[in-house]
């Protein structure tokens, strides 16, 4: 990957649905060159897919939190599998230290968040959870 690929990725992170012609204009390249670069990045596994980012009105109606999870070592795979089935779990990271996982979750309100955290805590192999409600996002790339 060169500097142009890095710039292209940054533009796609801003708006993955930006027309190729607009990306080309912003990069000072031809449309076909940009399309070729995108295809190469996809084939090479740099770009794995595209996602949806929700708007401020939707986000304002949601409660987002990080749930730190301490897990019994041999049950981590089954915990991960169970968390994958919960649509409120938006991200899951394995970490080192006191906790084994950090789950980024989203709920329609505090009561739903409370039920979700209870559900996570009740999973077989979850030893304890700790939750931090997210207040504002200062950087989102």
PDB file of C-alpha atoms in Angstrom:
ATOM      1  CA  UNK A   1       0.000   0.000   0.000  1.00  0.00           C
ATOM      2  CA  UNK A   2       1.273   3.425  -0.902  1.00  0.00           C
ATOM      3  CA  UNK A   3       0.257   6.908   0.253  1.00  0.00           C
ATOM      4  CA  UNK A   4      -2.468   7.112  -2.413  1.00  0.00           C
ATOM      5  CA  UNK A   5      -4.017   3.867  -1.151  1.00  0.00           C
ATOM      6  CA  UNK A   6      -3.973   5.300   2.375  1.00  0.00           C
ATOM      7  CA  UNK A   7      -5.740   8.454   1.157  1.00  0.00           C
ATOM      8  CA  UNK A   8      -8.274   6.343  -0.738  1.00  0.00           C
ATOM      9  CA  UNK A   9      -9.004   4.301   2.397  1.00  0.00           C
ATOM     10  CA  UNK A  10      -9.465   7.499   4.404  1.00  0.00           C
ATOM     11  CA  UNK A  11     -11.980   8.801   1.849  1.00  0.00           C
ATOM     12  CA  UNK A  12     -13.846   5.485   1.847  1.00  0.00           C
ATOM     13  CA  UNK A  13     -13.966   5.547   5.666  1.00  0.00           C
ATOM     14  CA  UNK A  14     -15.640   8.959   5.430  1.00  0.00           C
ATOM     15  CA  UNK A  15     -18.165   7.739   2.864  1.00  0.00           C
ATOM     16  CA  UNK A  16     -17.945   4.224   1.442  1.00  0.00           C
ATOM     17  CA  UNK A  17     -20.726   5.083  -1.021  1.00  0.00           C
ATOM     18  CA  UNK A  18     -18.868   8.013  -2.562  1.00  0.00           C
ATOM     19  CA  UNK A  19     -18.949   7.747  -6.353  1.00  0.00           C
ATOM     20  CA  UNK A  20     -15.693   6.609  -7.940  1.00  0.00           C
ATOM     21  CA  UNK A  21     -15.648   9.827  -9.995  1.00  0.00           C
ATOM     22  CA  UNK A  22     -15.721  11.924  -6.789  1.00  0.00           C
ATOM     23  CA  UNK A  23     -12.943   9.842  -5.210  1.00  0.00           C
ATOM     24  CA  UNK A  24     -10.898  10.242  -8.398  1.00  0.00           C
ATOM     25  CA  UNK A  25     -11.401  14.008  -8.385  1.00  0.00           C
ATOM     26  CA  UNK A  26     -10.343  14.305  -4.735  1.00  0.00           C
ATOM     27  CA  UNK A  27      -7.267  12.134  -5.338  1.00  0.00           C
ATOM     28  CA  UNK A  28      -6.316  13.753  -8.647  1.00  0.00           C
ATOM     29  CA  UNK A  29      -6.518  10.416 -10.477  1.00  0.00           C
ATOM     30  CA  UNK A  30      -8.630   8.951 -13.259  1.00  0.00           C
ATOM     31  CA  UNK A  31     -11.845   7.118 -12.388  1.00  0.00           C
ATOM     32  CA  UNK A  32     -10.514   3.860 -13.852  1.00  0.00           C
ATOM     33  CA  UNK A  33      -7.311   4.129 -11.797  1.00  0.00           C
ATOM     34  CA  UNK A  34      -9.332   4.580  -8.603  1.00  0.00           C
ATOM     35  CA  UNK A  35     -11.635   1.686  -9.509  1.00  0.00           C
ATOM     36  CA  UNK A  36      -8.587  -0.528 -10.149  1.00  0.00           C
ATOM     37  CA  UNK A  37      -7.069   0.450  -6.813  1.00  0.00           C
ATOM     38  CA  UNK A  38     -10.318  -0.340  -4.970  1.00  0.00           C
ATOM     39  CA  UNK A  39     -10.573  -3.724  -6.682  1.00  0.00           C
ATOM     40  CA  UNK A  40      -6.927  -4.492  -5.825  1.00  0.00           C
ATOM     41  CA  UNK A  41      -7.496  -3.531  -2.177  1.00  0.00           C
ATOM     42  CA  UNK A  42     -10.580  -5.776  -2.077  1.00  0.00           C
ATOM     43  CA  UNK A  43      -8.768  -8.714  -3.692  1.00  0.00           C
ATOM     44  CA  UNK A  44      -5.826  -8.261  -1.325  1.00  0.00           C
ATOM     45  CA  UNK A  45      -8.063  -8.374   1.728  1.00  0.00           C
ATOM     46  CA  UNK A  46      -7.358  -4.778   2.756  1.00  0.00           C
ATOM     47  CA  UNK A  47     -10.992  -3.838   2.157  1.00  0.00           C
ATOM     48  CA  UNK A  48     -13.181  -6.613   3.526  1.00  0.00           C
ATOM     49  CA  UNK A  49     -16.542  -4.959   3.081  1.00  0.00           C
ATOM     50  CA  UNK A  50     -18.614  -1.863   3.559  1.00  0.00           C
ATOM     51  CA  UNK A  51     -20.888  -0.977   6.448  1.00  0.00           C
ATOM     52  CA  UNK A  52     -23.669   1.319   7.534  1.00  0.00           C
ATOM     53  CA  UNK A  53     -23.081   4.277   9.816  1.00  0.00           C
ATOM     54  CA  UNK A  54     -26.173   5.596  11.511  1.00  0.00           C
ATOM     55  CA  UNK A  55     -27.090   9.244  11.806  1.00  0.00           C
ATOM     56  CA  UNK A  56     -27.175  11.542  14.791  1.00  0.00           C
ATOM     57  CA  UNK A  57     -30.960  11.242  15.244  1.00  0.00           C
ATOM     58  CA  UNK A  58     -30.748   7.449  15.492  1.00  0.00           C
ATOM     59  CA  UNK A  59     -27.674   7.548  17.719  1.00  0.00           C
ATOM     60  CA  UNK A  60     -29.271  10.068  20.086  1.00  0.00           C
ATOM     61  CA  UNK A  61     -32.071   7.583  20.741  1.00  0.00           C
ATOM     62  CA  UNK A  62     -29.615   4.804  21.653  1.00  0.00           C
ATOM     63  CA  UNK A  63     -27.600   4.086  24.774  1.00  0.00           C
ATOM     64  CA  UNK A  64     -24.142   2.819  23.910  1.00  0.00           C
ATOM     65  CA  UNK A  65     -21.810   1.147  26.365  1.00  0.00           C
ATOM     66  CA  UNK A  66     -18.662  -0.893  26.705  1.00  0.00           C
ATOM     67  CA  UNK A  67     -19.119  -4.120  28.635  1.00  0.00           C
ATOM     68  CA  UNK A  68     -15.879  -5.543  30.002  1.00  0.00           C
ATOM     69  CA  UNK A  69     -16.160  -9.298  30.448  1.00  0.00           C
ATOM     70  CA  UNK A  70     -14.026 -11.643  32.548  1.00  0.00           C
ATOM     71  CA  UNK A  71     -14.361 -15.184  31.224  1.00  0.00           C
ATOM     72  CA  UNK A  72     -13.461 -18.691  32.327  1.00  0.00           C
ATOM     73  CA  UNK A  73     -10.500 -19.513  30.036  1.00  0.00           C
ATOM     74  CA  UNK A  74     -11.834 -22.681  28.446  1.00  0.00           C
ATOM     75  CA  UNK A  75     -15.243 -21.175  27.776  1.00  0.00           C
ATOM     76  CA  UNK A  76     -14.104 -18.114  25.797  1.00  0.00           C
ATOM     77  CA  UNK A  77     -15.092 -19.629  22.413  1.00  0.00           C
ATOM     78  CA  UNK A  78     -18.637 -20.402  23.568  1.00  0.00           C
ATOM     79  CA  UNK A  79     -18.970 -16.923  25.103  1.00  0.00           C
ATOM     80  CA  UNK A  80     -17.860 -15.358  21.823  1.00  0.00           C
ATOM     81  CA  UNK A  81     -20.342 -17.504  19.928  1.00  0.00           C
ATOM     82  CA  UNK A  82     -23.193 -16.482  22.236  1.00  0.00           C
ATOM     83  CA  UNK A  83     -22.264 -12.793  21.953  1.00  0.00           C
ATOM     84  CA  UNK A  84     -22.277 -13.034  18.136  1.00  0.00           C
ATOM     85  CA  UNK A  85     -25.942 -14.024  18.316  1.00  0.00           C
ATOM     86  CA  UNK A  86     -26.923 -10.858  20.230  1.00  0.00           C
ATOM     87  CA  UNK A  87     -27.725  -8.105  17.709  1.00  0.00           C
ATOM     88  CA  UNK A  88     -27.110  -5.426  20.357  1.00  0.00           C
ATOM     89  CA  UNK A  89     -23.419  -6.417  20.445  1.00  0.00           C
ATOM     90  CA  UNK A  90     -21.849  -4.166  17.813  1.00  0.00           C
ATOM     91  CA  UNK A  91     -18.162  -4.962  18.423  1.00  0.00           C
ATOM     92  CA  UNK A  92     -16.204  -7.539  20.388  1.00  0.00           C
ATOM     93  CA  UNK A  93     -12.528  -7.283  21.236  1.00  0.00           C
ATOM     94  CA  UNK A  94     -10.339  -9.768  23.054  1.00  0.00           C
ATOM     95  CA  UNK A  95      -7.998  -7.979  25.458  1.00  0.00           C
ATOM     96  CA  UNK A  96      -5.374  -8.778  28.024  1.00  0.00           C
ATOM     97  CA  UNK A  97      -5.476  -7.851  31.676  1.00  0.00           C
ATOM     98  CA  UNK A  98      -8.302  -8.169  34.188  1.00  0.00           C
ATOM     99  CA  UNK A  99     -10.915  -8.620  31.461  1.00  0.00           C
ATOM    100  CA  UNK A 100     -10.890 -11.022  28.518  1.00  0.00           C
ATOM    101  CA  UNK A 101     -13.353  -9.250  26.219  1.00  0.00           C
ATOM    102  CA  UNK A 102     -14.711  -5.758  25.677  1.00  0.00           C
ATOM    103  CA  UNK A 103     -18.086  -5.700  23.938  1.00  0.00           C
ATOM    104  CA  UNK A 104     -19.408  -2.514  22.388  1.00  0.00           C
ATOM    105  CA  UNK A 105     -23.177  -2.645  22.784  1.00  0.00           C
ATOM    106  CA  UNK A 106     -26.156  -0.522  21.766  1.00  0.00           C
ATOM    107  CA  UNK A 107     -29.597  -0.505  23.378  1.00  0.00           C
ATOM    108  CA  UNK A 108     -32.823   1.459  22.987  1.00  0.00           C
ATOM    109  CA  UNK A 109     -32.643   2.710  26.560  1.00  0.00           C
ATOM    110  CA  UNK A 110     -31.156   2.181  29.986  1.00  0.00           C
ATOM    111  CA  UNK A 111     -33.684  -0.520  30.897  1.00  0.00           C
ATOM    112  CA  UNK A 112     -32.822  -2.496  27.750  1.00  0.00           C
ATOM    113  CA  UNK A 113     -29.123  -2.011  28.459  1.00  0.00           C
ATOM    114  CA  UNK A 114     -29.643  -3.344  31.982  1.00  0.00           C
ATOM    115  CA  UNK A 115     -31.377  -6.460  30.626  1.00  0.00           C
ATOM    116  CA  UNK A 116     -28.625  -6.933  28.028  1.00  0.00           C
ATOM    117  CA  UNK A 117     -25.844  -6.720  30.614  1.00  0.00           C
ATOM    118  CA  UNK A 118     -27.742  -9.192  32.826  1.00  0.00           C
ATOM    119  CA  UNK A 119     -28.078 -11.528  29.842  1.00  0.00           C
ATOM    120  CA  UNK A 120     -24.349 -11.279  29.112  1.00  0.00           C
ATOM    121  CA  UNK A 121     -23.516 -11.865  32.770  1.00  0.00           C
ATOM    122  CA  UNK A 122     -25.682 -14.994  32.794  1.00  0.00           C
ATOM    123  CA  UNK A 123     -23.787 -16.625  29.916  1.00  0.00           C
ATOM    124  CA  UNK A 124     -22.046 -19.842  30.903  1.00  0.00           C
ATOM    125  CA  UNK A 125     -18.412 -19.006  31.615  1.00  0.00           C
ATOM    126  CA  UNK A 126     -18.836 -15.281  32.253  1.00  0.00           C
ATOM    127  CA  UNK A 127     -17.329 -14.664  35.674  1.00  0.00           C
ATOM    128  CA  UNK A 128     -18.085 -10.941  35.941  1.00  0.00           C
ATOM    129  CA  UNK A 129     -18.874  -7.856  33.894  1.00  0.00           C
ATOM    130  CA  UNK A 130     -18.218  -4.160  34.269  1.00  0.00           C
ATOM    131  CA  UNK A 131     -20.068  -1.592  32.182  1.00  0.00           C
ATOM    132  CA  UNK A 132     -19.182   1.941  31.093  1.00  0.00           C
ATOM    133  CA  UNK A 133     -21.886   3.965  29.348  1.00  0.00           C
ATOM    134  CA  UNK A 134     -20.518   6.041  26.472  1.00  0.00           C
ATOM    135  CA  UNK A 135     -21.413   9.707  26.744  1.00  0.00           C
ATOM    136  CA  UNK A 136     -20.096  11.302  23.523  1.00  0.00           C
ATOM    137  CA  UNK A 137     -17.838  10.242  20.702  1.00  0.00           C
ATOM    138  CA  UNK A 138     -15.003  12.697  20.225  1.00  0.00           C
ATOM    139  CA  UNK A 139     -13.241  10.943  17.323  1.00  0.00           C
ATOM    140  CA  UNK A 140     -14.855   8.448  14.953  1.00  0.00           C
ATOM    141  CA  UNK A 141     -12.784   7.519  11.942  1.00  0.00           C
TER     142      UNK A 141
END
